[in-house]
PDB file of C-alpha atoms and ligand atoms in Angstrom:
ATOM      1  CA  UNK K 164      57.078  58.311 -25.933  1.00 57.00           C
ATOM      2  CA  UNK K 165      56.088  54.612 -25.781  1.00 55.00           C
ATOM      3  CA  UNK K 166      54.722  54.878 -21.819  1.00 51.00           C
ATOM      4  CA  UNK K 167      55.800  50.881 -20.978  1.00 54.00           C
ATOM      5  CA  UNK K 168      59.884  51.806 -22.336  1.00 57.00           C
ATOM      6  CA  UNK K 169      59.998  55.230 -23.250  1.00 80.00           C
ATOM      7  CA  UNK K 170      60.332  55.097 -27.100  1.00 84.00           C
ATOM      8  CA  UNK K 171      58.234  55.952 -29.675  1.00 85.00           C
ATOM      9  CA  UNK K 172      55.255  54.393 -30.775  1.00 91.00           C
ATOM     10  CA  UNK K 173      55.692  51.803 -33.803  1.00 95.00           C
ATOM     11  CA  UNK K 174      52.958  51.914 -36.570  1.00 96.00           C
ATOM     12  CA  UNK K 175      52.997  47.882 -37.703  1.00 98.00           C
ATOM     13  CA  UNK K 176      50.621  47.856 -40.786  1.00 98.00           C
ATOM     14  CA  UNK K 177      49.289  45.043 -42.358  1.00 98.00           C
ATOM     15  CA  UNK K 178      47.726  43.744 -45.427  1.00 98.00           C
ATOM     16  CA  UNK K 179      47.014  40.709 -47.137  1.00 97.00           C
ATOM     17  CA  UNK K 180      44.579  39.432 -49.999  1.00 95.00           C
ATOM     18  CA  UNK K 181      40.979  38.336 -49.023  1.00 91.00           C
ATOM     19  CA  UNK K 182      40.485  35.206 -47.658  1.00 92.00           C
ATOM     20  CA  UNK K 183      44.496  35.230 -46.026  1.00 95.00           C
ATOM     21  CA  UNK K 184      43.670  35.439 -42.062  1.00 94.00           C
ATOM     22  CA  UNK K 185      44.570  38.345 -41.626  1.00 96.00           C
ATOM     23  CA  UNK K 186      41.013  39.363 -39.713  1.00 94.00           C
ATOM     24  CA  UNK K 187      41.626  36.893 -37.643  1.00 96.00           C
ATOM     25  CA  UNK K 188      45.100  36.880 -36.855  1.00 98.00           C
ATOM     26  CA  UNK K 189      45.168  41.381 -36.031  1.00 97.00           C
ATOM     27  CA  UNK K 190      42.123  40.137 -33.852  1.00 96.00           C
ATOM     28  CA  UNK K 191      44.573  37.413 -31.795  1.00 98.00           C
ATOM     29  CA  UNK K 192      47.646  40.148 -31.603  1.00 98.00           C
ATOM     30  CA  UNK K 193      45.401  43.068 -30.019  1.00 97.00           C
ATOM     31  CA  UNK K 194      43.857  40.500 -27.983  1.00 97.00           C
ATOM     32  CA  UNK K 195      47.185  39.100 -26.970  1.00 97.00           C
ATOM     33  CA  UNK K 196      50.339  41.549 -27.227  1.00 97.00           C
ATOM     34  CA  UNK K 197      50.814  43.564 -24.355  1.00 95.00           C
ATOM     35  CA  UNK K 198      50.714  47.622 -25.204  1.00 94.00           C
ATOM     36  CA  UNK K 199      49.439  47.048 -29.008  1.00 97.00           C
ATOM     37  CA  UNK K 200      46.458  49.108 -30.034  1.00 96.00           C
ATOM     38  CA  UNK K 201      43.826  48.528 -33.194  1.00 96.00           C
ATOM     39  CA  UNK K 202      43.750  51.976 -35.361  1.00 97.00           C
ATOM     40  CA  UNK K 203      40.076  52.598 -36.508  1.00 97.00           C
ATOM     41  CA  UNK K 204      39.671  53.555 -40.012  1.00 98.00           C
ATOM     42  CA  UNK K 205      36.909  55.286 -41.515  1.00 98.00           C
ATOM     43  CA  UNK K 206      34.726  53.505 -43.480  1.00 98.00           C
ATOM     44  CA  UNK K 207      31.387  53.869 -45.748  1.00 98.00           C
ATOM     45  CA  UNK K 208      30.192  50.130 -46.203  1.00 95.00           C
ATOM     46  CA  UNK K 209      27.337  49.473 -44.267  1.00 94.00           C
ATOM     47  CA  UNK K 210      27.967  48.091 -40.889  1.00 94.00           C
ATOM     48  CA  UNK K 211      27.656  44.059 -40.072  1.00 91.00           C
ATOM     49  CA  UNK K 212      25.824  42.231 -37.309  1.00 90.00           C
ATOM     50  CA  UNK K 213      28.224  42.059 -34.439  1.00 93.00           C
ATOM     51  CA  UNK K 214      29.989  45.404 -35.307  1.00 93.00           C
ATOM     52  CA  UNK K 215      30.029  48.503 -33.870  1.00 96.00           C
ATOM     53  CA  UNK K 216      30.181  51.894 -34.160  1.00 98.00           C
ATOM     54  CA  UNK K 217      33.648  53.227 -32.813  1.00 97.00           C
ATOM     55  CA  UNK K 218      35.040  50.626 -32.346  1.00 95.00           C
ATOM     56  CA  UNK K 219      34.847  48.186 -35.797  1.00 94.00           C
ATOM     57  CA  UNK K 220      34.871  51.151 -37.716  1.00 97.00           C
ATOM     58  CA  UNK K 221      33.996  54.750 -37.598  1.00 98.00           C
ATOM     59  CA  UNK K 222      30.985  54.358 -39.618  1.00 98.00           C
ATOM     60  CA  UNK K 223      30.283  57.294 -42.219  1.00 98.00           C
ATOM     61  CA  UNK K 224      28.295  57.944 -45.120  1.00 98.00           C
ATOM     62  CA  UNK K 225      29.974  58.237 -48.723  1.00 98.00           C
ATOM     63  CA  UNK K 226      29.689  62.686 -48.578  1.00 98.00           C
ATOM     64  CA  UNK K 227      31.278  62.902 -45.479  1.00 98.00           C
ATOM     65  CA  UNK K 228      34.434  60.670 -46.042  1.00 98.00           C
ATOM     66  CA  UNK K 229      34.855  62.698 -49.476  1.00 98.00           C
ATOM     67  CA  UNK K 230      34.521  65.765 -47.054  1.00 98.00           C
ATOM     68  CA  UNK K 231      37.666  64.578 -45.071  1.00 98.00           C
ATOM     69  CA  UNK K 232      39.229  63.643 -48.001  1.00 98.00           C
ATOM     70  CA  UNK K 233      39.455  67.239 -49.126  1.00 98.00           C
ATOM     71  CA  UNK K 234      39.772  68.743 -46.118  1.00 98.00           C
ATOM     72  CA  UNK K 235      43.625  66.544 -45.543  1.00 97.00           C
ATOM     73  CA  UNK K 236      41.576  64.579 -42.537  1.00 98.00           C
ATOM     74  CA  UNK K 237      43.276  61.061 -44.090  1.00 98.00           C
ATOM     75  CA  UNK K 238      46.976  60.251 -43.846  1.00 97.00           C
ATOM     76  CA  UNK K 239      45.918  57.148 -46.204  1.00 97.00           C
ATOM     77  CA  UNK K 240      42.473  55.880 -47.930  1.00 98.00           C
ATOM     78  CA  UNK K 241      41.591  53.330 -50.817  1.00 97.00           C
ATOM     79  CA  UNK K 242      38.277  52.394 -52.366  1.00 96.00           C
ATOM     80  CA  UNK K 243      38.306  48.202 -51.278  1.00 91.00           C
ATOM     81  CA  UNK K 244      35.444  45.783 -52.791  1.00 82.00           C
ATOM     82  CA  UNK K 245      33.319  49.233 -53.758  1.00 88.00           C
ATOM     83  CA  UNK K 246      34.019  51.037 -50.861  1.00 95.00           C
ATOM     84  CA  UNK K 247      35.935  53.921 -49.232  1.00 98.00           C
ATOM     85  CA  UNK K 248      38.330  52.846 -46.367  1.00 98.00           C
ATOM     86  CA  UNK K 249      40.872  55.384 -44.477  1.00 98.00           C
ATOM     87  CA  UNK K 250      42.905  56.211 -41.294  1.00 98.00           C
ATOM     88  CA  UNK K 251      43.057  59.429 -40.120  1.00 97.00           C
ATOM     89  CA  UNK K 252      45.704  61.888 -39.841  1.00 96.00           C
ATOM     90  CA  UNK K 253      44.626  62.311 -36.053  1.00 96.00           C
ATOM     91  CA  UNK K 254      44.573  58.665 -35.466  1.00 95.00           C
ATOM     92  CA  UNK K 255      48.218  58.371 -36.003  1.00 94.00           C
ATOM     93  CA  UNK K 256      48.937  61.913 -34.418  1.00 91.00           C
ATOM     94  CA  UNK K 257      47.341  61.046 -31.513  1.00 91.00           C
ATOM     95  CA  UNK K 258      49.545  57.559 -31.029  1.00 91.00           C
ATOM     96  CA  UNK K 259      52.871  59.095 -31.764  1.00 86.00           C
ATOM     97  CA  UNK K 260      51.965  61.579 -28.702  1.00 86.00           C
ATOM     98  CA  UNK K 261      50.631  58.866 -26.669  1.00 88.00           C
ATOM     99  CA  UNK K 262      53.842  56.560 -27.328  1.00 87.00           C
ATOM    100  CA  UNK K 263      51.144  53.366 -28.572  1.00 93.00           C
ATOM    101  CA  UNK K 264      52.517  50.725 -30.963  1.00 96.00           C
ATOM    102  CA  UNK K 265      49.185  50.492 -33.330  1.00 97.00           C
ATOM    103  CA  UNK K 266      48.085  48.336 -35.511  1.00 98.00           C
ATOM    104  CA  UNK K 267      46.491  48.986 -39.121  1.00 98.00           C
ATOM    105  CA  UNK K 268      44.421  46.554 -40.682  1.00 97.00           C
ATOM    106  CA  UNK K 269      44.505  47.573 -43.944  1.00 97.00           C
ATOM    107  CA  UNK K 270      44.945  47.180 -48.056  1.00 96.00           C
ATOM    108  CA  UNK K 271      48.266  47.675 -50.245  1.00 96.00           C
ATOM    109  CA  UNK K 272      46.629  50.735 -51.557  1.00 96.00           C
ATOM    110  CA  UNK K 273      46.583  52.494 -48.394  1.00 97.00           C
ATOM    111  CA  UNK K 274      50.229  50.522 -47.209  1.00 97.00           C
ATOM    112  CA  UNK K 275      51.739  52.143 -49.984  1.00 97.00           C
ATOM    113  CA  UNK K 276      50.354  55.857 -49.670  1.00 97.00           C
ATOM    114  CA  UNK K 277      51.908  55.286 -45.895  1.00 97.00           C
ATOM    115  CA  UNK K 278      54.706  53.733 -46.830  1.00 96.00           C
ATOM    116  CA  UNK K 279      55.692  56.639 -48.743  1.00 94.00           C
ATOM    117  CA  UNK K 280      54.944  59.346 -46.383  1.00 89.00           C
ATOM    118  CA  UNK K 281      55.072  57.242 -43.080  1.00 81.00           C
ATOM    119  CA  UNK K 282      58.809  55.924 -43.253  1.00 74.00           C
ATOM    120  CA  UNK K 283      59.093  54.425 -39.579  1.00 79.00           C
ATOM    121  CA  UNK K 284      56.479  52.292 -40.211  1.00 94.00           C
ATOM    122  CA  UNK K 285      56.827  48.453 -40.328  1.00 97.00           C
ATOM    123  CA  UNK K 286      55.007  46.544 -43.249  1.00 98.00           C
ATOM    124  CA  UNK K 287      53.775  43.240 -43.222  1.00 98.00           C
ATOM    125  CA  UNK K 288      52.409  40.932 -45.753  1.00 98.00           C
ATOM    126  CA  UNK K 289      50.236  38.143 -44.658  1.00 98.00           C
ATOM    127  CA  UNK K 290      50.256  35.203 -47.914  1.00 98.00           C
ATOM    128  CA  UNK K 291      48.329  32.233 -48.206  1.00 97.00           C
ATOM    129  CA  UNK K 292      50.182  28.896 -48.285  1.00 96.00           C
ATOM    130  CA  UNK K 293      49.079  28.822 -52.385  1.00 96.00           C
ATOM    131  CA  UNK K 294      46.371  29.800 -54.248  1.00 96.00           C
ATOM    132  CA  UNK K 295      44.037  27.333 -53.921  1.00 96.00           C
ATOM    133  CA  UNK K 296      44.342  26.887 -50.487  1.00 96.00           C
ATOM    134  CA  UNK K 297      42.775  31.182 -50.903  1.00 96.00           C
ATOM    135  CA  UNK K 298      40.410  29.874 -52.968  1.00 95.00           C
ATOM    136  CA  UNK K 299      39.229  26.716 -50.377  1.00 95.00           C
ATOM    137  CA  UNK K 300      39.449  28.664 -47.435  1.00 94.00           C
ATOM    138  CA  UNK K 301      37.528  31.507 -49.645  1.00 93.00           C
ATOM    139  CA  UNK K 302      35.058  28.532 -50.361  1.00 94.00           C
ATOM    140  CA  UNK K 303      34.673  27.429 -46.788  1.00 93.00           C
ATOM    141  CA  UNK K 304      33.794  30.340 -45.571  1.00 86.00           C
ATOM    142  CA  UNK K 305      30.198  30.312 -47.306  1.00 84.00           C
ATOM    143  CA  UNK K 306      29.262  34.006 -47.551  1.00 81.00           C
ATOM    144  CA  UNK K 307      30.545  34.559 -50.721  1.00 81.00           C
ATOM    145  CA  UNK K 308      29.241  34.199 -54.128  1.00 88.00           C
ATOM    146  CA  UNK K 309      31.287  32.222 -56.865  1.00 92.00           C
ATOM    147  CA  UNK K 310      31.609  35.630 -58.726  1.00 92.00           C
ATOM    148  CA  UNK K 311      32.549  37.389 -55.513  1.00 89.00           C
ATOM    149  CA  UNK K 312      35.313  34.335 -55.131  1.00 92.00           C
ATOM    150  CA  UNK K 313      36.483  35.017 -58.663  1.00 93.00           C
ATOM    151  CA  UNK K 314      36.808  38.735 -58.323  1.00 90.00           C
ATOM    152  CA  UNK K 315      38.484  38.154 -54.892  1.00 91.00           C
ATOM    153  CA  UNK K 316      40.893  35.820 -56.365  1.00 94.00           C
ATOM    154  CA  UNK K 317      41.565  38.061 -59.440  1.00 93.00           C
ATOM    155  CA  UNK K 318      42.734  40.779 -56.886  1.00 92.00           C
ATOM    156  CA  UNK K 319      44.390  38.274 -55.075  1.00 95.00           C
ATOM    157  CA  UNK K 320      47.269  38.203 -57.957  1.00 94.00           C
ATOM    158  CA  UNK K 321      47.415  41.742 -57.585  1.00 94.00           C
ATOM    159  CA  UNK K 322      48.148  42.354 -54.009  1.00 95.00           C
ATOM    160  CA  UNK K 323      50.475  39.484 -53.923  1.00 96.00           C
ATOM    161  CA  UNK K 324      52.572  41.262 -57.210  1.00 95.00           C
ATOM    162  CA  UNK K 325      52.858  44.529 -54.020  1.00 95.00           C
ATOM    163  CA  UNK K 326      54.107  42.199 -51.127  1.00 97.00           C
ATOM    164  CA  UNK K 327      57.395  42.540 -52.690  1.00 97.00           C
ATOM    165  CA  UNK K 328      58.203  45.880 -50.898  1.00 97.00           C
ATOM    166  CA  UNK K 329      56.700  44.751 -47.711  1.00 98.00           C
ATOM    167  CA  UNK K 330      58.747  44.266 -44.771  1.00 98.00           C
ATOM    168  CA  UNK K 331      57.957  41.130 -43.229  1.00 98.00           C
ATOM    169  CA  UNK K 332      56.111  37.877 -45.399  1.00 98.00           C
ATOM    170  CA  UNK K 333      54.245  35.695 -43.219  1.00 98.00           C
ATOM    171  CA  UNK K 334      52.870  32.357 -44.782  1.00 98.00           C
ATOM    172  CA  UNK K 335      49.745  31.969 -42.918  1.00 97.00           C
ATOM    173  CA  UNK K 336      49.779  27.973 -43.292  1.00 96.00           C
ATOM    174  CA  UNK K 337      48.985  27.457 -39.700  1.00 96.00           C
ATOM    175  CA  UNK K 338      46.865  29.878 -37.673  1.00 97.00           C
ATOM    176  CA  UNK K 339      49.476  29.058 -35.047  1.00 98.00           C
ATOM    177  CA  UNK K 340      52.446  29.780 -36.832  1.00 98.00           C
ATOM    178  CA  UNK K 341      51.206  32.718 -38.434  1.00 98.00           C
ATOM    179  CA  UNK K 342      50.393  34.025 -35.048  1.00 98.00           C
ATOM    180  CA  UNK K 343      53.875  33.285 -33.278  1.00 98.00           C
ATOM    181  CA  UNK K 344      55.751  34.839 -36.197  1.00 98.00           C
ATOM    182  CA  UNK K 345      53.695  38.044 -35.985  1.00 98.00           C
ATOM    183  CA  UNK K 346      54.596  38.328 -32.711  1.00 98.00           C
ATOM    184  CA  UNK K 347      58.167  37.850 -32.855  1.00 98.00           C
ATOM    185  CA  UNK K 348      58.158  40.770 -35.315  1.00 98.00           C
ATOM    186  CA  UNK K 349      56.627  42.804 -32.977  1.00 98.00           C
ATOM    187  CA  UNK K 350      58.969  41.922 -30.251  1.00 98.00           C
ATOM    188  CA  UNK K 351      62.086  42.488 -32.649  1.00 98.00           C
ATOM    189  CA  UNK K 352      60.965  45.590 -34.001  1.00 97.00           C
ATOM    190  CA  UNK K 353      60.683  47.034 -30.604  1.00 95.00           C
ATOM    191  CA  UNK K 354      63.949  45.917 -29.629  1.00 95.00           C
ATOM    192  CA  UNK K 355      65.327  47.871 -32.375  1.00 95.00           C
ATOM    193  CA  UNK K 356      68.610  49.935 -31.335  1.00 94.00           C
ATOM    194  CA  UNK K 357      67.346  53.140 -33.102  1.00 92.00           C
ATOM    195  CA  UNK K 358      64.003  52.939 -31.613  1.00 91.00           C
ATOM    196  CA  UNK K 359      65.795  52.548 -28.182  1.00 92.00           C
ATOM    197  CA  UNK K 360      68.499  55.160 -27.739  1.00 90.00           C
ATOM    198  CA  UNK K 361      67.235  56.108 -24.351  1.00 89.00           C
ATOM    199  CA  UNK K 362      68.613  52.636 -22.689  1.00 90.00           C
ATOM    200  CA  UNK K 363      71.896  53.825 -23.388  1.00 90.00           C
ATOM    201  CA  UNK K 364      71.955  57.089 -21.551  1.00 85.00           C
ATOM    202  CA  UNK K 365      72.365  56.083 -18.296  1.00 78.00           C
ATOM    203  CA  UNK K 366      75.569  53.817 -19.053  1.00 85.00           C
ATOM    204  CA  UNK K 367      77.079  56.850 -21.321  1.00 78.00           C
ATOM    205  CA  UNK K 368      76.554  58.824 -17.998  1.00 68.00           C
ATOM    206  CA  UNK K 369      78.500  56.581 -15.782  1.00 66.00           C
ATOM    207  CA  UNK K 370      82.320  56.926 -15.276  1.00 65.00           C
ATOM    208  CA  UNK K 371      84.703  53.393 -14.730  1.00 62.00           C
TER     209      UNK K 371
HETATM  210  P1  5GP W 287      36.182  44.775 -44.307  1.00 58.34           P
HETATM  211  O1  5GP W 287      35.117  45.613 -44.909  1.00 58.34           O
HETATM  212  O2  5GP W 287      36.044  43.331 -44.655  1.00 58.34           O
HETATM  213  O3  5GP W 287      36.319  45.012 -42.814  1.00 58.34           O
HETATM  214  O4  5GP W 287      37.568  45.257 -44.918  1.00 58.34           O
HETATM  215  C1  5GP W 287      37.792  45.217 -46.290  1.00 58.34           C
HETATM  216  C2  5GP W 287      39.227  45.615 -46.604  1.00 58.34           C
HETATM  217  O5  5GP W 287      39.429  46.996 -46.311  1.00 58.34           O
HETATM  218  C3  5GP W 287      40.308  44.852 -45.822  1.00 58.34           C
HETATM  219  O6  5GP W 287      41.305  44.445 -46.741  1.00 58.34           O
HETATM  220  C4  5GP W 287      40.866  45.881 -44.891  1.00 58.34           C
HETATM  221  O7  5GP W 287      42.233  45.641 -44.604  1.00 58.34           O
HETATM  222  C5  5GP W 287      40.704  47.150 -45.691  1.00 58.34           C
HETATM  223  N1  5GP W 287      40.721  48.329 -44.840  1.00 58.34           N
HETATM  224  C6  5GP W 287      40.150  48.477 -43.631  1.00 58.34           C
HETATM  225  N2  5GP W 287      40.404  49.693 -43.128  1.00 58.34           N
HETATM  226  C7  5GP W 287      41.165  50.329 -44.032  1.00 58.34           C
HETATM  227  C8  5GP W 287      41.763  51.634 -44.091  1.00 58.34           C
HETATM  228  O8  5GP W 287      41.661  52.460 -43.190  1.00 58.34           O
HETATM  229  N3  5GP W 287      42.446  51.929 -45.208  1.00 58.34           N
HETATM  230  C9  5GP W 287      42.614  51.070 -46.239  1.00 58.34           C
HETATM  231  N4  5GP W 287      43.341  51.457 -47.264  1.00 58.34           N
HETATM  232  N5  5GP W 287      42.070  49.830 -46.221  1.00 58.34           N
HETATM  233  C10 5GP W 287      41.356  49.468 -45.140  1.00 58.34           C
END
Protein backbone atom coordinates (compact mmCIF):
# COMPACT_ATOMS: atom_id res chain seq x y z
CA UNK A 1 0.00 0.00 0.00
CA UNK A 2 0.99 3.45 -1.35
CA UNK A 3 2.30 4.82 2.40
CA UNK A 4 1.21 8.81 1.52
CA UNK A 5 -2.85 7.39 0.59
CA UNK A 6 -2.96 3.89 1.15
CA UNK A 7 -3.23 2.45 -2.43
CA UNK A 8 -1.09 0.63 -4.40
CA UNK A 9 1.91 1.62 -5.99
CA UNK A 10 1.53 2.75 -9.81
CA UNK A 11 4.31 1.54 -12.25
CA UNK A 12 4.30 4.76 -14.93
CA UNK A 13 6.72 3.54 -17.72
CA UNK A 14 8.09 5.48 -20.28
CA UNK A 15 9.70 5.42 -23.58
CA UNK A 16 10.45 7.50 -26.37
CA UNK A 17 12.93 7.52 -29.46
CA UNK A 18 16.52 8.93 -28.96
CA UNK A 19 17.00 12.35 -28.98
CA UNK A 20 12.96 12.97 -27.54
CA UNK A 21 13.72 14.40 -23.82
CA UNK A 22 12.81 11.92 -22.26
CA UNK A 23 16.33 11.78 -20.04
CA UNK A 24 15.69 14.88 -19.16
CA UNK A 25 12.20 15.19 -18.50
CA UNK A 26 12.11 11.42 -15.92
CA UNK A 27 15.12 13.45 -14.39
CA UNK A 28 12.64 16.77 -13.66
CA UNK A 29 9.56 14.33 -12.42
CA UNK A 30 11.77 12.32 -9.75
CA UNK A 31 13.29 15.50 -8.91
CA UNK A 32 9.95 17.18 -8.61
CA UNK A 33 6.79 14.82 -7.89
CA UNK A 34 6.27 14.14 -4.46
CA UNK A 35 6.37 10.09 -3.58
CA UNK A 36 7.71 9.08 -7.27
CA UNK A 37 10.70 6.79 -7.32
CA UNK A 38 13.39 6.05 -10.40
CA UNK A 39 13.49 2.02 -10.98
CA UNK A 40 17.18 1.00 -11.71
CA UNK A 41 17.65 -1.30 -14.52
CA UNK A 42 20.43 -3.48 -15.14
CA UNK A 43 22.65 -2.64 -17.63
CA UNK A 44 26.02 -3.88 -19.50
CA UNK A 45 27.23 -0.64 -21.42
CA UNK A 46 30.06 0.76 -19.87
CA UNK A 47 29.37 3.39 -17.36
CA UNK A 48 29.68 7.41 -18.25
CA UNK A 49 31.47 10.21 -16.44
CA UNK A 50 29.02 11.53 -13.92
CA UNK A 51 27.27 8.11 -13.38
CA UNK A 52 27.20 5.86 -10.81
CA UNK A 53 27.04 2.64 -9.70
CA UNK A 54 23.55 1.96 -7.98
CA UNK A 55 22.16 4.52 -8.63
CA UNK A 56 22.41 5.34 -12.78
CA UNK A 57 22.41 1.85 -13.32
CA UNK A 58 23.28 -1.38 -11.74
CA UNK A 59 26.32 -1.83 -13.69
CA UNK A 60 27.06 -5.57 -14.86
CA UNK A 61 29.09 -7.33 -17.22
CA UNK A 62 27.48 -9.07 -20.42
CA UNK A 63 27.75 -13.08 -18.47
CA UNK A 64 26.11 -12.02 -15.58
CA UNK A 65 22.97 -10.23 -17.05
CA UNK A 66 22.60 -13.48 -19.37
CA UNK A 67 22.89 -15.29 -15.90
CA UNK A 68 19.71 -13.42 -14.62
CA UNK A 69 18.20 -13.76 -17.70
CA UNK A 70 17.98 -17.51 -17.27
CA UNK A 71 17.61 -17.66 -13.92
CA UNK A 72 13.76 -15.43 -14.35
CA UNK A 73 15.76 -12.40 -12.37
CA UNK A 74 14.09 -9.83 -15.25
CA UNK A 75 10.39 -9.01 -15.41
CA UNK A 76 11.49 -7.13 -18.81
CA UNK A 77 14.97 -6.66 -20.85
CA UNK A 78 15.90 -5.50 -24.51
CA UNK A 79 19.25 -5.26 -26.25
CA UNK A 80 19.21 -0.98 -26.96
CA UNK A 81 22.10 0.62 -29.28
CA UNK A 82 24.23 -2.91 -28.73
CA UNK A 83 23.48 -3.38 -25.36
CA UNK A 84 21.53 -5.37 -22.73
CA UNK A 85 19.09 -3.23 -20.59
CA UNK A 86 16.51 -4.79 -17.87
CA UNK A 87 14.43 -4.26 -14.66
CA UNK A 88 14.25 -6.72 -12.28
CA UNK A 89 11.59 -8.87 -11.07
CA UNK A 90 12.61 -7.71 -7.42
CA UNK A 91 12.66 -4.14 -8.36
CA UNK A 92 9.02 -4.11 -9.03
CA UNK A 93 8.27 -6.70 -6.16
CA UNK A 94 9.82 -4.72 -3.83
CA UNK A 95 7.62 -1.35 -4.84
CA UNK A 96 4.30 -3.07 -4.94
CA UNK A 97 5.15 -4.09 -1.12
CA UNK A 98 6.46 -0.78 -0.34
CA UNK A 99 3.26 1.05 -1.94
CA UNK A 100 5.99 3.47 -4.33
CA UNK A 101 4.66 4.91 -7.61
CA UNK A 102 8.03 4.17 -9.81
CA UNK A 103 9.17 5.26 -12.66
CA UNK A 104 10.82 3.21 -15.67
CA UNK A 105 12.92 4.80 -18.05
CA UNK A 106 12.89 2.54 -20.62
CA UNK A 107 12.52 1.23 -24.54
CA UNK A 108 9.23 -0.13 -26.39
CA UNK A 109 10.88 -3.45 -26.32
CA UNK A 110 10.87 -3.77 -22.72
CA UNK A 111 7.21 -1.51 -22.49
CA UNK A 112 5.75 -4.12 -24.39
CA UNK A 113 7.12 -7.38 -22.57
CA UNK A 114 5.50 -5.33 -19.38
CA UNK A 115 2.72 -4.31 -20.91
CA UNK A 116 1.76 -7.74 -21.49
CA UNK A 117 2.47 -9.25 -18.22
CA UNK A 118 2.29 -5.99 -16.06
CA UNK A 119 -1.44 -4.87 -16.82
CA UNK A 120 -1.78 -2.01 -14.08
CA UNK A 121 0.85 -0.31 -15.48
CA UNK A 122 0.51 3.15 -17.15
CA UNK A 123 2.38 3.72 -20.57
CA UNK A 124 3.62 6.75 -21.87
CA UNK A 125 5.03 7.84 -25.10
CA UNK A 126 7.19 10.84 -25.20
CA UNK A 127 7.23 12.20 -29.37
CA UNK A 128 9.17 14.80 -30.81
CA UNK A 129 7.32 17.81 -32.27
CA UNK A 130 8.49 16.22 -36.03
CA UNK A 131 11.23 14.58 -37.29
CA UNK A 132 13.56 16.98 -37.96
CA UNK A 133 13.20 18.78 -35.01
CA UNK A 134 14.77 14.69 -33.62
CA UNK A 135 17.17 15.06 -36.00
CA UNK A 136 18.31 19.01 -34.90
CA UNK A 137 18.04 18.42 -31.42
CA UNK A 138 19.99 14.93 -32.25
CA UNK A 139 22.48 17.37 -34.08
CA UNK A 140 22.81 19.84 -31.26
CA UNK A 141 23.66 17.68 -28.95
CA UNK A 142 27.29 17.01 -30.48
CA UNK A 143 28.22 13.54 -29.19
CA UNK A 144 26.99 11.74 -31.88
CA UNK A 145 28.35 10.69 -35.12
CA UNK A 146 26.35 11.37 -38.46
CA UNK A 147 26.05 7.50 -38.78
CA UNK A 148 25.06 7.20 -35.14
CA UNK A 149 22.29 10.13 -36.08
CA UNK A 150 21.18 8.07 -39.04
CA UNK A 151 20.84 4.80 -37.23
CA UNK A 152 19.11 6.72 -34.35
CA UNK A 153 16.73 8.24 -36.69
CA UNK A 154 16.10 4.94 -38.60
CA UNK A 155 14.89 3.49 -35.18
CA UNK A 156 13.21 6.51 -34.57
CA UNK A 157 10.38 5.39 -37.27
CA UNK A 158 10.22 2.31 -35.50
CA UNK A 159 9.42 3.20 -31.99
CA UNK A 160 7.10 5.85 -33.12
CA UNK A 161 5.05 2.87 -35.43
CA UNK A 162 4.71 1.19 -31.19
CA UNK A 163 3.42 4.49 -29.52
CA UNK A 164 0.16 3.52 -30.86
CA UNK A 165 -0.69 1.20 -27.88
CA UNK A 166 0.76 3.53 -25.40
CA UNK A 167 -1.33 5.16 -22.95
CA UNK A 168 -0.56 8.66 -22.80
CA UNK A 169 1.33 10.75 -26.08
CA UNK A 170 3.16 13.64 -24.94
CA UNK A 171 4.57 16.06 -27.71
CA UNK A 172 7.67 17.19 -26.11
CA UNK A 173 7.65 20.69 -28.08
CA UNK A 174 8.38 22.62 -25.00
CA UNK A 175 10.46 21.25 -22.13
CA UNK A 176 7.81 23.05 -20.10
CA UNK A 177 4.87 21.65 -21.49
CA UNK A 178 6.13 18.32 -21.74
CA UNK A 179 6.88 18.51 -18.10
CA UNK A 180 3.37 19.89 -16.84
CA UNK A 181 1.54 17.27 -18.90
CA UNK A 182 3.59 14.44 -17.37
CA UNK A 183 2.63 15.51 -14.28
CA UNK A 184 -0.93 15.87 -14.66
CA UNK A 185 -0.89 12.20 -15.72
CA UNK A 186 0.60 11.30 -12.74
CA UNK A 187 -1.79 13.21 -10.64
CA UNK A 188 -4.86 11.70 -12.65
CA UNK A 189 -3.73 8.32 -12.61
CA UNK A 190 -3.51 8.38 -8.91
CA UNK A 191 -6.78 9.79 -8.53
CA UNK A 192 -8.12 6.88 -10.26
CA UNK A 193 -11.42 5.40 -8.52
CA UNK A 194 -10.14 1.76 -8.81
CA UNK A 195 -6.82 2.56 -7.48
CA UNK A 196 -8.67 4.31 -4.54
CA UNK A 197 -11.38 2.09 -3.11
CA UNK A 198 -10.18 2.61 0.39
CA UNK A 199 -11.58 6.45 0.47
CA UNK A 200 -14.85 5.06 0.26
CA UNK A 201 -14.94 2.83 3.27
CA UNK A 202 -15.41 5.07 5.83
CA UNK A 203 -18.59 6.82 4.16
CA UNK A 204 -20.07 3.11 3.30
CA UNK A 205 -19.60 2.67 7.15
CA UNK A 206 -21.58 5.61 8.23
CA UNK A 207 -25.41 5.48 8.77
CA UNK A 208 -27.80 8.92 7.79
P1 LIG B 1 21.22 4.99 -21.96
O1 LIG B 1 22.30 3.99 -22.15
O2 LIG B 1 21.37 6.17 -22.86
O3 LIG B 1 21.06 5.38 -20.50
O4 LIG B 1 19.85 4.30 -22.34
C1 LIG B 1 19.65 3.77 -23.61
C2 LIG B 1 18.21 3.28 -23.76
O5 LIG B 1 18.00 2.13 -22.94
C3 LIG B 1 17.12 4.29 -23.37
O6 LIG B 1 16.14 4.28 -24.40
C4 LIG B 1 16.55 3.72 -22.11
O7 LIG B 1 15.18 4.05 -21.97
C5 LIG B 1 16.72 2.24 -22.33
N1 LIG B 1 16.69 1.51 -21.07
C6 LIG B 1 17.24 1.87 -19.90
N2 LIG B 1 16.97 0.96 -18.95
C7 LIG B 1 16.23 0.01 -19.53
C8 LIG B 1 15.63 -1.21 -19.06
O8 LIG B 1 15.71 -1.60 -17.90
N3 LIG B 1 14.96 -1.94 -19.97
C9 LIG B 1 14.81 -1.58 -21.26
N4 LIG B 1 14.10 -2.35 -22.05
N5 LIG B 1 15.36 -0.43 -21.74
C10 LIG B 1 16.05 0.34 -20.89
Amino acid sequence: MNKQSQRDGVLFVVSAPSGAGKTSLCRELIDNVQDLSQSISFATREIRAGEQDGVDYHFIDEPAFRDMISDHKLAEWAEVHGNLYGTSITTLKQAALDGVDLLLDIDCQGAAQLRKNYHQGVFIFILPPDMQVLEQRLRDRGTNSAADIQRRLKNAHGEIKQAAWYDYLVVNDTFAAARDKLTAIISAERCKAQRNKFLLNQFHSQEF
